Coordinates of C-alpha atoms and ligand atoms in Angstrom, one line a residue:
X1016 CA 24.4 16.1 -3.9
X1017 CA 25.8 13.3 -6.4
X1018 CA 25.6 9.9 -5.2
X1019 CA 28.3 8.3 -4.5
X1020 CA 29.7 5.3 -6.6
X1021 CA 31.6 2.2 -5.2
X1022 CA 34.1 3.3 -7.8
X1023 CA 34.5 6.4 -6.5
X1024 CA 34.5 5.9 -2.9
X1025 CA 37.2 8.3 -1.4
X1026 CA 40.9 6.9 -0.6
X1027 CA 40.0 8.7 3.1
X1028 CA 36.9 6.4 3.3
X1029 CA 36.7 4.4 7.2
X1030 CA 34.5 2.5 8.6
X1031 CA 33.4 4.2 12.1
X1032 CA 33.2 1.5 14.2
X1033 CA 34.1 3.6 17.8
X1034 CA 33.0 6.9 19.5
X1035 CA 34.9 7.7 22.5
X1036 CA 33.1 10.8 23.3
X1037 CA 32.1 11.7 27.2
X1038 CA 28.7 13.3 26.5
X1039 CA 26.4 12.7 29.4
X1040 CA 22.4 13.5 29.4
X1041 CA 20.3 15.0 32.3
X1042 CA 17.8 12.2 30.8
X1043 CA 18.5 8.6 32.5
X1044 CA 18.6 5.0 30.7
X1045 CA 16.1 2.4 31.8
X1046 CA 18.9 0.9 34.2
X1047 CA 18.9 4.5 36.4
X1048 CA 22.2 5.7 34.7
X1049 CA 22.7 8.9 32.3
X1050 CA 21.9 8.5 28.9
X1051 CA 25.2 8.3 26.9
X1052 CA 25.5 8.4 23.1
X1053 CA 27.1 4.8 24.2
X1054 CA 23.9 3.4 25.9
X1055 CA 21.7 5.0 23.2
X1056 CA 23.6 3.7 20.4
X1057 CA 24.3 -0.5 21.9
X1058 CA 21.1 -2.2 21.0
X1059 CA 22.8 -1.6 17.4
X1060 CA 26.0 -3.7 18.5
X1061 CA 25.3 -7.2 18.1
X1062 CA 27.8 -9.8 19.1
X1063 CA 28.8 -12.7 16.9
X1064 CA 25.8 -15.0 18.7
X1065 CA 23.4 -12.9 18.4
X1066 CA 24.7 -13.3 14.2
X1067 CA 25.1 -17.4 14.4
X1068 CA 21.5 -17.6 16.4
X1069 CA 19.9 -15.4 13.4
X1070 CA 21.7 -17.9 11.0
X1071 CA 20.1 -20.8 13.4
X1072 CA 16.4 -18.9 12.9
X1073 CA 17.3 -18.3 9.5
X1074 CA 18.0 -21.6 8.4
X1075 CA 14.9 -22.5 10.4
X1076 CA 12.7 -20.3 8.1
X1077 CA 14.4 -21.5 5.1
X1078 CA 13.5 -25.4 5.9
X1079 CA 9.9 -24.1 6.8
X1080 CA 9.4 -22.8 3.6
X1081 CA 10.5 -25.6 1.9
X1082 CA 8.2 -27.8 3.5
X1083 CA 5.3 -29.0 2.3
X1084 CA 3.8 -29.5 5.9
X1085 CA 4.9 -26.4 6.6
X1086 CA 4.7 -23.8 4.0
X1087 CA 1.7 -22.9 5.1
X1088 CA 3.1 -21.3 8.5
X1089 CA 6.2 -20.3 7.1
X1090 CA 7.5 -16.7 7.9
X1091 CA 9.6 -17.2 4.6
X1092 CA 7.7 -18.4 1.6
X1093 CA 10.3 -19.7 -0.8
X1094 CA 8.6 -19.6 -3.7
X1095 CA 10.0 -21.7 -6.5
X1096 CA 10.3 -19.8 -9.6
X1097 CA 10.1 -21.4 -12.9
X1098 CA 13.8 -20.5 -13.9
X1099 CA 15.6 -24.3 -13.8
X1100 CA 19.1 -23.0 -15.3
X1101 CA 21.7 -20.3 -15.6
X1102 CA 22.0 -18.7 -19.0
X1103 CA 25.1 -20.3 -21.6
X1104 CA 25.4 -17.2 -23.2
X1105 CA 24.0 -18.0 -26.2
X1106 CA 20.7 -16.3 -25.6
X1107 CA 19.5 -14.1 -29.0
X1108 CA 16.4 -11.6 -29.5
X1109 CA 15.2 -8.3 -29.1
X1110 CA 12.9 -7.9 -25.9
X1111 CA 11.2 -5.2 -23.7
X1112 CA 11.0 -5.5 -20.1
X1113 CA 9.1 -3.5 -17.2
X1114 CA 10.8 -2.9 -14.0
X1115 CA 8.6 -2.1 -10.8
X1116 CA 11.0 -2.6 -7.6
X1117 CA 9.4 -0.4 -5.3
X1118 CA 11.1 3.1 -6.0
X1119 CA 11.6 3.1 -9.8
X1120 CA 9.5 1.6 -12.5
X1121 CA 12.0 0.9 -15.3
X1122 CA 10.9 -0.2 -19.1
X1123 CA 13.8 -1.4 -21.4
X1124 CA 14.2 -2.4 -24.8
X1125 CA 17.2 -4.8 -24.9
X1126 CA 19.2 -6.7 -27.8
X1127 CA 20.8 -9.9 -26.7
X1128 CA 22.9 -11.3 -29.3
X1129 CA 25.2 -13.9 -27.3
X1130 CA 27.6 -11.9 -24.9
X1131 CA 26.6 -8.5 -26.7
X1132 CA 23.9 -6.9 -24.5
X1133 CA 22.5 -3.9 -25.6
X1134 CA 19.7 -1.9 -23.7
X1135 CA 17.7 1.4 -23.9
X1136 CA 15.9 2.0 -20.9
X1137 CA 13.5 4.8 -19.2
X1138 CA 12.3 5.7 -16.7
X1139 CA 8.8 6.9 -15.5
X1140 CA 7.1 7.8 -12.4
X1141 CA 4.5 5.5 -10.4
X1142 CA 2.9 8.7 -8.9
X1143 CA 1.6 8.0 -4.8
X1144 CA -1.9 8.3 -5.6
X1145 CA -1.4 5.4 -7.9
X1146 CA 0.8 3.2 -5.9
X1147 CA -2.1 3.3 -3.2
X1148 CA -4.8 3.4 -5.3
X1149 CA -6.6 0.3 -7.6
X1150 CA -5.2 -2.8 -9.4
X1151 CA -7.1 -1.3 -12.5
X1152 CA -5.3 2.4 -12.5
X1153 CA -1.9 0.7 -11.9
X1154 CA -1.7 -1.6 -14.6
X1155 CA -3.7 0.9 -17.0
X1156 CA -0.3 3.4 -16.2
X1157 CA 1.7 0.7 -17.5
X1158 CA -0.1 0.1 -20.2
X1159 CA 0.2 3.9 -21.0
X1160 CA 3.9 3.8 -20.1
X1161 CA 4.6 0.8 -22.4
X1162 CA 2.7 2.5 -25.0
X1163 CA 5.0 5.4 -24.9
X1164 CA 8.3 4.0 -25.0
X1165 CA 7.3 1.6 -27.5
X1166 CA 6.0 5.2 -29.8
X1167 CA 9.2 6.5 -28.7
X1168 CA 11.3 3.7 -30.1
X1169 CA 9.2 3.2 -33.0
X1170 CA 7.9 0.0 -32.2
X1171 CA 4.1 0.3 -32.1
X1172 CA 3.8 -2.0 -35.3
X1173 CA 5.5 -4.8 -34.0
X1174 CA 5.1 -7.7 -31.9
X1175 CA 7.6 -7.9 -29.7
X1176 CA 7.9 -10.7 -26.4
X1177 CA 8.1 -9.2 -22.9
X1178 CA 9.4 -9.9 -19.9
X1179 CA 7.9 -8.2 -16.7
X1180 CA 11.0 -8.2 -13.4
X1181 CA 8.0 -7.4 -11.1
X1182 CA 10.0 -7.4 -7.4
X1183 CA 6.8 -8.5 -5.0
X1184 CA 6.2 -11.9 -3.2
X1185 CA 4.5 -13.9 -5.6
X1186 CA 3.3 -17.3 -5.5
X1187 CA 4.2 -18.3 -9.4
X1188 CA 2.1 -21.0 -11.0
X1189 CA 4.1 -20.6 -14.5
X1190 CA 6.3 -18.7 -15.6
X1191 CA 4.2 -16.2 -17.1
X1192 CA 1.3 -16.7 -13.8
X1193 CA 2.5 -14.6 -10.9
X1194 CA -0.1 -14.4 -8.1
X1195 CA 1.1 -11.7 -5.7
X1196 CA 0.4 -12.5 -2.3
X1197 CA 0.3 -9.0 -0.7
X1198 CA 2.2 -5.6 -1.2
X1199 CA 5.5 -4.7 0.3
X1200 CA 7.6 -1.3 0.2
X1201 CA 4.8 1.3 0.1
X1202 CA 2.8 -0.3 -2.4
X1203 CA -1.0 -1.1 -1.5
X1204 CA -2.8 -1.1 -5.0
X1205 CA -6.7 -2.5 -4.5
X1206 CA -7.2 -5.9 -6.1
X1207 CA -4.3 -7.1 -6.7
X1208 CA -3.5 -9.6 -3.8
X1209 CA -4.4 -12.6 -5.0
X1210 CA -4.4 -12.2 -8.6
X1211 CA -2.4 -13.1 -11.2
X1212 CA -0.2 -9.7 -12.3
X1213 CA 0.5 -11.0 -15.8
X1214 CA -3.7 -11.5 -16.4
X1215 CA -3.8 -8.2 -14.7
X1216 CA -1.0 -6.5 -17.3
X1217 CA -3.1 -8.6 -20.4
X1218 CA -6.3 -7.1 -19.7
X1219 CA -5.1 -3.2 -19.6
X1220 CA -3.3 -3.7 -22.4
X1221 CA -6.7 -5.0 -24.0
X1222 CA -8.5 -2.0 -22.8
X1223 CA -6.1 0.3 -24.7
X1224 CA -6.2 -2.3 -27.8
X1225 CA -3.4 -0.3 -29.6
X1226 CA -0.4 -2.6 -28.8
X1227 CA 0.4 -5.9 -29.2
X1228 CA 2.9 -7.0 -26.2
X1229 CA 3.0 -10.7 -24.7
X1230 CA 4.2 -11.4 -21.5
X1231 CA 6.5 -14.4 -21.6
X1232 CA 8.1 -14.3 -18.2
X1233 CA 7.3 -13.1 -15.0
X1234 CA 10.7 -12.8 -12.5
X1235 CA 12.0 -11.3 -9.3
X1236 CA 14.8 -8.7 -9.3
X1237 CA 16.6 -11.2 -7.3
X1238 CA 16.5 -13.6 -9.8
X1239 CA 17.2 -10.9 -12.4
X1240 CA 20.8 -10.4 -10.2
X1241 CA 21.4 -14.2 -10.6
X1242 CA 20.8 -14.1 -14.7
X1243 CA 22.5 -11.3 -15.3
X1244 CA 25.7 -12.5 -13.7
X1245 CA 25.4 -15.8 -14.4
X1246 CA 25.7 -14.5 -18.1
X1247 CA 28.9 -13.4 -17.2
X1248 CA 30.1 -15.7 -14.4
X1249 CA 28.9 -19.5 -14.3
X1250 CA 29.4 -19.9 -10.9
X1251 CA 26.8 -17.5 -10.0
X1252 CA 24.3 -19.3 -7.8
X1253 CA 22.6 -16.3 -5.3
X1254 CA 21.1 -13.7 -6.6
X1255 CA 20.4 -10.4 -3.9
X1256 CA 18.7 -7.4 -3.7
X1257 CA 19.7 -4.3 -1.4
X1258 CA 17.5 -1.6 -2.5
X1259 CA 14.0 -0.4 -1.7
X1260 CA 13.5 -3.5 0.2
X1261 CA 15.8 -6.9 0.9
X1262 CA 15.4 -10.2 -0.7
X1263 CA 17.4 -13.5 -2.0
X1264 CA 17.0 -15.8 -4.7
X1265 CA 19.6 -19.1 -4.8
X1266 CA 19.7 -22.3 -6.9
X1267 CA 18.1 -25.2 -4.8
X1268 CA 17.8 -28.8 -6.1
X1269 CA 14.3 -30.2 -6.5
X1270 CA 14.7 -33.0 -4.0
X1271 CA 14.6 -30.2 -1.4
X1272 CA 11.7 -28.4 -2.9
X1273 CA 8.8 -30.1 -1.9
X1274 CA 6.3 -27.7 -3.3
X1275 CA 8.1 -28.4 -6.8
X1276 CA 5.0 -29.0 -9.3
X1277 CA 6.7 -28.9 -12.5
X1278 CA 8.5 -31.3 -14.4
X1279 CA 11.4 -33.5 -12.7
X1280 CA 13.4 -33.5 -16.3
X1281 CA 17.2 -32.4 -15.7
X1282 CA 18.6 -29.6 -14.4
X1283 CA 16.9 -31.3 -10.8
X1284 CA 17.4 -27.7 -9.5
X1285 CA 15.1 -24.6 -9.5
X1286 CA 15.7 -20.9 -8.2
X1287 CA 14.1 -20.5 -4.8
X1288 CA 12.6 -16.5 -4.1
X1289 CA 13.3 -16.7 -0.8
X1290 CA 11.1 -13.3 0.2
X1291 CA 13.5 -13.2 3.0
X1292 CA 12.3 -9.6 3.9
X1293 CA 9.2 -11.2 5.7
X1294 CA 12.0 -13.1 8.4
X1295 CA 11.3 -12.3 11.7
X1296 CA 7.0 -12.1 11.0
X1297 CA 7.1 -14.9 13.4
X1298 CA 8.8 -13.1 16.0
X1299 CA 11.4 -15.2 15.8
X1300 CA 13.9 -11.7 15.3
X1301 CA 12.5 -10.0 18.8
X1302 CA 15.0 -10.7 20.1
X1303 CA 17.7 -8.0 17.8
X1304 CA 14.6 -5.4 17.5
X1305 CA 15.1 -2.2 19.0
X1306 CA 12.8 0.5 20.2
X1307 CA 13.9 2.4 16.4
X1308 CA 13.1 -1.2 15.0
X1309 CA 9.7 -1.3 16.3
X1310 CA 9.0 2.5 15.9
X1311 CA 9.5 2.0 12.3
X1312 CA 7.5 -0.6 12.0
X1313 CA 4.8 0.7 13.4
X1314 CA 4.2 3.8 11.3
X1315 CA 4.6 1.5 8.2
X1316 CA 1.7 0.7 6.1
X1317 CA 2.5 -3.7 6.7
X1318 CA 3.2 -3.5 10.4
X1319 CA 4.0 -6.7 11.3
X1320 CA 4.9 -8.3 8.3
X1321 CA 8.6 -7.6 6.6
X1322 CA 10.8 -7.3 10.1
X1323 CA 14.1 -8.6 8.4
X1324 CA 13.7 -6.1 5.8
X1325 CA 13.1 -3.4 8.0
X1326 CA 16.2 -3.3 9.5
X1327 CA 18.0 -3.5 6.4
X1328 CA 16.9 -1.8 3.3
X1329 CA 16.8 1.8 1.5
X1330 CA 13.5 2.5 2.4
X1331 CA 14.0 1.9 6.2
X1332 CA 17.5 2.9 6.7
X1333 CA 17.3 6.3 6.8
X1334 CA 14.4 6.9 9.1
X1335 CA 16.1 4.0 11.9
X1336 CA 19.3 6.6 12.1
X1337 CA 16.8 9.6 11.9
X1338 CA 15.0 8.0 15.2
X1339 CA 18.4 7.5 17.2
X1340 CA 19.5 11.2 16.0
X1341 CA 16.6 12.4 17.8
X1342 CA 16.6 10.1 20.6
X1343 CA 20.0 11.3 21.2
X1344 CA 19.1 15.3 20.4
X1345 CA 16.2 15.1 22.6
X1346 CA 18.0 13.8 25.3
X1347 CA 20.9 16.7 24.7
X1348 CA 23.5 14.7 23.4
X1349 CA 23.7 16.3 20.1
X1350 CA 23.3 19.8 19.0
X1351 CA 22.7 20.7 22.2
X1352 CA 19.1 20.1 22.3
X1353 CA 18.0 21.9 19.2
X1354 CA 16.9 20.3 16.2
X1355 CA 15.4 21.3 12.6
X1356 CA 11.4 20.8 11.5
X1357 CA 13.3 18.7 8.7
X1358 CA 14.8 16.5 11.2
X1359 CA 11.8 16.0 12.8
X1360 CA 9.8 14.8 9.7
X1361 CA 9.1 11.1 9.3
X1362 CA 11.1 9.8 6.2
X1363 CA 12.6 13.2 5.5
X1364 CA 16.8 11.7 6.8
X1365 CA 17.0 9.6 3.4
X1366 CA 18.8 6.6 3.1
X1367 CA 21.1 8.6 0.9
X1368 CA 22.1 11.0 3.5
X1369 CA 23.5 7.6 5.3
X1370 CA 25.8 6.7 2.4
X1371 CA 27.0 10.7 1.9
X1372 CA 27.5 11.1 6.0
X1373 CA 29.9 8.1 6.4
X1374 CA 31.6 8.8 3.2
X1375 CA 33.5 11.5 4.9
X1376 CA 35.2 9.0 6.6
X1377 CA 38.6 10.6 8.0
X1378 CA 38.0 13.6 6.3
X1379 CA 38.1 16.4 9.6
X1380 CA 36.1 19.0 7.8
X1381 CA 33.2 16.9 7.6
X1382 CA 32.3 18.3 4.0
X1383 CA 29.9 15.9 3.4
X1384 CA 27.8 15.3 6.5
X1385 CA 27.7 19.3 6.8
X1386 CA 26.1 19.8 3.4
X1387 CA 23.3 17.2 4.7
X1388 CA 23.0 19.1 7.8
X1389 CA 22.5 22.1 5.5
X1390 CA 19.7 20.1 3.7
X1391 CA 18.2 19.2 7.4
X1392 CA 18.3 22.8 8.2
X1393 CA 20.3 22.3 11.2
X1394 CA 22.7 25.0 11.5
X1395 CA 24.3 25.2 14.7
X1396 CA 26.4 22.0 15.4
X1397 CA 29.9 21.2 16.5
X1398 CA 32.7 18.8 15.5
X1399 CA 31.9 16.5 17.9
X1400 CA 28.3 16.5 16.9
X1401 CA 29.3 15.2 14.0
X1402 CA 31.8 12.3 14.8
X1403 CA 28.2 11.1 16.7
X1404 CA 25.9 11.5 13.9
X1405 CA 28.8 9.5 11.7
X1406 CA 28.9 7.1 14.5
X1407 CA 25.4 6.3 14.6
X1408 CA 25.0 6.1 10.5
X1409 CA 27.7 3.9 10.9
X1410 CA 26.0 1.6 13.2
X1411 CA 22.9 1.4 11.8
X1412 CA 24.4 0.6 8.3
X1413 CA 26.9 -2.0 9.7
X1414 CA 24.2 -3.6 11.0
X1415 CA 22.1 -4.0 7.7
X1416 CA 25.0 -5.6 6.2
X1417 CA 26.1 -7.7 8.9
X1418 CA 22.4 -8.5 8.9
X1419 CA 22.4 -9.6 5.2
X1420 CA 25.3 -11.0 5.5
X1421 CA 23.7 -13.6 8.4
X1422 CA 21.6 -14.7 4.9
X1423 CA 23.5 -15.0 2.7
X1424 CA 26.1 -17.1 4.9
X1425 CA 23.4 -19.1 5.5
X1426 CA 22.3 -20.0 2.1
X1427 CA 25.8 -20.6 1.3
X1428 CA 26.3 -23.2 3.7
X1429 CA 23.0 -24.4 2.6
X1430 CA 23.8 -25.1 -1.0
X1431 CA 27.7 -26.3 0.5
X1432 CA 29.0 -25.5 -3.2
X1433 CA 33.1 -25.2 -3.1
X1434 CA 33.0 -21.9 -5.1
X1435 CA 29.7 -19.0 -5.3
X1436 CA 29.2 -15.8 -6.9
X1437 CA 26.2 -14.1 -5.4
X1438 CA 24.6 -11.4 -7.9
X1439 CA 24.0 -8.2 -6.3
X1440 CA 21.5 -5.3 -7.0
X1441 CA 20.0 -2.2 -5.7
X1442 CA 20.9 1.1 -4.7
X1443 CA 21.5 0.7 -1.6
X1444 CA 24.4 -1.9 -1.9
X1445 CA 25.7 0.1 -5.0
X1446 CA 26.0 3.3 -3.7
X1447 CA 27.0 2.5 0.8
X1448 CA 30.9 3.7 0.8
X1449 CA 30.9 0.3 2.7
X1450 CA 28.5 -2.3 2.3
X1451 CA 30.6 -4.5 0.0
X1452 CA 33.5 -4.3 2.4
X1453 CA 31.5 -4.9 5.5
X1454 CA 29.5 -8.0 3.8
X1455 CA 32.6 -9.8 2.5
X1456 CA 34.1 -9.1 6.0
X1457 CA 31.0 -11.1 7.8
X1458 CA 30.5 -13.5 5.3
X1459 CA 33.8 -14.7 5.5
X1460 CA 33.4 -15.1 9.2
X1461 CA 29.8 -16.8 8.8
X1462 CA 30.9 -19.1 6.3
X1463 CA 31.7 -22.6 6.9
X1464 CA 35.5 -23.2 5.9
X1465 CA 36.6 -23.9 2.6
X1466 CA 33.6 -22.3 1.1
X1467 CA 34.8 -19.7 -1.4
X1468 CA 32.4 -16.8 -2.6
X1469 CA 32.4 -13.2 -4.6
X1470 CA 30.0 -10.8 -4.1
X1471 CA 29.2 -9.2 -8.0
X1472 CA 27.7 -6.1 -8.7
X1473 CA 24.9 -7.0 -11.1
X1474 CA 24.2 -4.4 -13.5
X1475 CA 20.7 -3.9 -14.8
X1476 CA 19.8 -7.0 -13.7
X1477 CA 16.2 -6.6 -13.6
X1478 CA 16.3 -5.7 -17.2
X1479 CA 18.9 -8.1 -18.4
X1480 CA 17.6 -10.8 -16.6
X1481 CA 13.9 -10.6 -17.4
X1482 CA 15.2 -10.6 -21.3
X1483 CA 17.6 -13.4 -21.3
X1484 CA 14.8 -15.6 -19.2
X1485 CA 11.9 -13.9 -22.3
X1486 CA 14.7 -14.2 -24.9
X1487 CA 14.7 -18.4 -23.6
X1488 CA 10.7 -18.6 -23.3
X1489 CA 10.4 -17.2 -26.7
X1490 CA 12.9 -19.1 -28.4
X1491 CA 10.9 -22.5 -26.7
X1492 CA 7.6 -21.4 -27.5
X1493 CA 8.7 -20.5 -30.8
X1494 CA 10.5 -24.3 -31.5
X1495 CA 6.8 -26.2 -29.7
X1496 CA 4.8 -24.1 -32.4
X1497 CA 7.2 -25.4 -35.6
X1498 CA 7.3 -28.8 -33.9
X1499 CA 3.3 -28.5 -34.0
X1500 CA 3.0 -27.0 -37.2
X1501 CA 5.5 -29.9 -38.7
X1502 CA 3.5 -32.4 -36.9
X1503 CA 0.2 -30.9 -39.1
X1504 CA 1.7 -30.5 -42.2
X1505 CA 2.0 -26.8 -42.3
X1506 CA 4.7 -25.3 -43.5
X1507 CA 7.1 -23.1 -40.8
X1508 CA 6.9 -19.3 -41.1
X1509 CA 2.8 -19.3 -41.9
Ligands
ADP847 P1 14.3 -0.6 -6.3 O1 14.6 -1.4 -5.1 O2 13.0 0.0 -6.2 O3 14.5 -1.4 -7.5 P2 16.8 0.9 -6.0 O4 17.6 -0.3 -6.1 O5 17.2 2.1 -6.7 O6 15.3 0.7 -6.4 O7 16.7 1.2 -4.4 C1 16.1 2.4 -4.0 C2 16.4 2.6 -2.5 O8 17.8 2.9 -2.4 C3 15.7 3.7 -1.8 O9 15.1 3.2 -0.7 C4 16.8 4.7 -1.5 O10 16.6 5.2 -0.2 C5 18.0 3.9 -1.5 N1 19.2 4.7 -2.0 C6 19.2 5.6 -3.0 N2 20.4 6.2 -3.1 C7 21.1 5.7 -2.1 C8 22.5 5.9 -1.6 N3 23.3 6.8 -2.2 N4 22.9 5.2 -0.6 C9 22.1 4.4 0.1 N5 20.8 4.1 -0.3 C10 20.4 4.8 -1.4
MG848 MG1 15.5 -2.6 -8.7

């Protein structure tokens, strides 16, 4: 099935917000009643204080992280980044960029020249053996991959700067010294937590000894959202991800960043990497988790760590609504009682099927959420059956972006700027019939008044980002070694 594009959402598209069916089970809720799709389906419901006491925790998180006393504890690292400014738009150069989100690993070759942005891109497969196996075999597939595209573009004989959009809480001591702290999103590579991923890239690319690639800059995808928009609209100032996993990047000023160890020259501002995803380690989200919630936690490879992204994000989505479908089957409120192998399988209801499901909307002959039924092998369903298997798609997905919307609300009345563009990325945002919609909805309401904000679909902003922040580092390094070389007496260009 083609996924489906925010410009292509269909006119019929609605947001299922009610069920009014009269289902009851033979099974009964914890409180001695029948089961009912309702009672199944509520934990999923929250009211507008549960969303202003997760802005309260939130904001809680946020100071912790920022502390210097209290870093250490934090739930929520907020890592400053090295990246002090937007771009102006005059960034020039020809750089390659990597990619690794989580689901995709991405290289680019991209030409800024001012405005004009142009990029080749490929893609290439981080096979599972790899993403569980060593440090060593990762980085030496990169290597392999860089030296690939760079064959494939004819490039092998040149030096050329890169910039590395590698999307993994890191603490960064540089821009170009990323120390990842652990794994996230299915990733679990030996030797790697606690090392520095750019010293890590170096050294494979040394074994090989057949191309000559420097990595400038180490960045986030979340600050790769920021960039990219920001080239287009100054106002950007938060940058967000809503693929694989969840995170947030926004422009802090140095005053509040007490773990700031660079330079206090102007801009006095720094981009924060929130790592957001890890609210909640604390416990301080118990109180929103469901039974689904903790399920899918449990069978994850970080259990415990990453609660706030786990009820958000493509790589969770899916199986949460998989869990309530067969909560509710089970307990013969849908397809009476009969299910599908398929649907039974951890991870096999994608996140995808989500987005396609609800994108029927009003449509009454359900053409989409059939054809995933088809996939899922289920066969024998009714009408009704599917208004409830919308509903709960819808539930679970309205909660994600209410969810995000808590943080981003917060961080806007954070930074208390009149006007905000927040840069976002990732599938999951781009391709949800309605997780724009539902986020401007709830941020409005979150927002303190007066503040005015856009949400902007960043595109390829984990390659245009990592080049315009290279394409910078370059140009500086570049001007220190002619201010050096002048200082000596040798001639520039030598
Ligand atoms: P990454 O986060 O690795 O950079 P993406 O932004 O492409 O990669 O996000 C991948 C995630 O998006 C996956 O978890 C996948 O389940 C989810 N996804 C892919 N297609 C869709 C879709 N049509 N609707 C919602 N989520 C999707
Ligand atoms: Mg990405």
């Amino acid at each position: 099935m083609n996924m489906i594009d925010k410009e292509n959402v269909p006119a019929n598209a609605r947001i299922i917000k009610t069920y009014s069916g009269r289902r009851k089970s033979k099974k009964l809720a914890s409180d001695g009643t029948p089961l009912t799709v309702e009672n199944v389906v509520k934990p999923f419901i929250l009211s507008d204080d549960d969303y202003k006491k997760i802005m309260d925790v939130m904001l809680d998180s946020f100071n912790q992280g920022l502390g210097k006393e209290t870093n250490a504890k934090a739930a929520v690292k907020m890592f400053p980044t090295y990246v002090r400014s937007v771009p102006d738009g005059t960034e020039t150069g020809k750089v390659l960029a990597l990619d690794l989100g989580g689901t995709n690993f991405r290289i680019l070759l991209i030409s800024l020249d001012g405005q004009e942005v142009n990029m080749e891109s490929k893609i290439f497969l981080i096979p599972q053996a790899i993403m569980t196996g060593t440090g060593e075999q990762l980085f030496d597939h990169i290597a392999e991959c860089i030296h690939k595209f760079m064959k494939d573009h004819d490039l092998l004989f040149h030096k050329i700067p890169l910039g590395f959009t590698f999307s993994f809480p890191c603490r960064q001591e540089g821009l170009n010294k990323a120390i990842l702290t652990h794994w996230t999103k299915g990733f679990k590579c030996a030797g790697v937590e606690g090392h520095d991923i750019v010293q890590l890239l170096h050294e494979a690319i040394e074994r090989r000894g057949d191309i000559d690639v420097n990595c400038l800059a180490v960045i986030n995808d979340t600050v790769g959202a920021l960039m990219s928009c920001a080239h287009e609209d100054r106002k950007c100032a938060v940058g967000l991800i809503l693929g694989t996993g969840t995170n947030a990047c926004y422009i802090e000023t140095l005053e509040n960043t007490e773990l700031w160890d660079g330079d206090t020259d102007e801009p006095h501002q720094v981009m924060i990497n929130t790592e957001w995803g890890a609210l909640g380690n604390d416990g301080s989200l118990d109180f929103i988790m469901t039974d689904y919630d903790k399920q899918v936690d449990k069978h994850s490879i970080n259990a415990g760590q990453q609660i706030y992204e786990k009820m958000i994000s493509g790589m969770y989505m899916g199986e949460i609504a998989r869990l309530v479908i067969e909560k509710l089957r089970k307990a013969k409120l849908l397809f009476n009682g009969k299910g599908s192998e398929e649907l039974s399988e951890r991870g096999r209801f994608y996140t995808k099927y989500v987005s396609e499901i609800e994108s029927d909307g009003d449509d009454s002959s359900f053409k989409c959420t059939k054809q995933v039924f088809a996939e899922l092998n289920l066969t024998k369903y009714t009408d009704e059956d599917c208004r409830i298997v919308q509903y709960v798609c819808s539930l679970v997905s309205t909660r994600a972006a209410y969810l995000a919307s808590a943080g981003i609300a917060t961080l806007l009345n954070k930074m208390n700027r009149p006007e905000v563009t927040i840069g976002v990325d990732g599938s999951l945002y781009r391709f949800h019939p309605h997780f724009h919609d539902l986020m401007e909805e709830k941020i409005r309401q979150l927002v303190k008044p007066g503040i005015k904000f856009k949400l902007m679909l960043s595109h390829d902003g984990s390659g245009k980002g990592a080049a315009i922040v290279t394409a910078v580092a370059n140009r500086l390094a570049l001007e220190k070694e002619q201010k050096l070389n002048a200082k000596n007496g040798i001639p520039n260009g030598e």
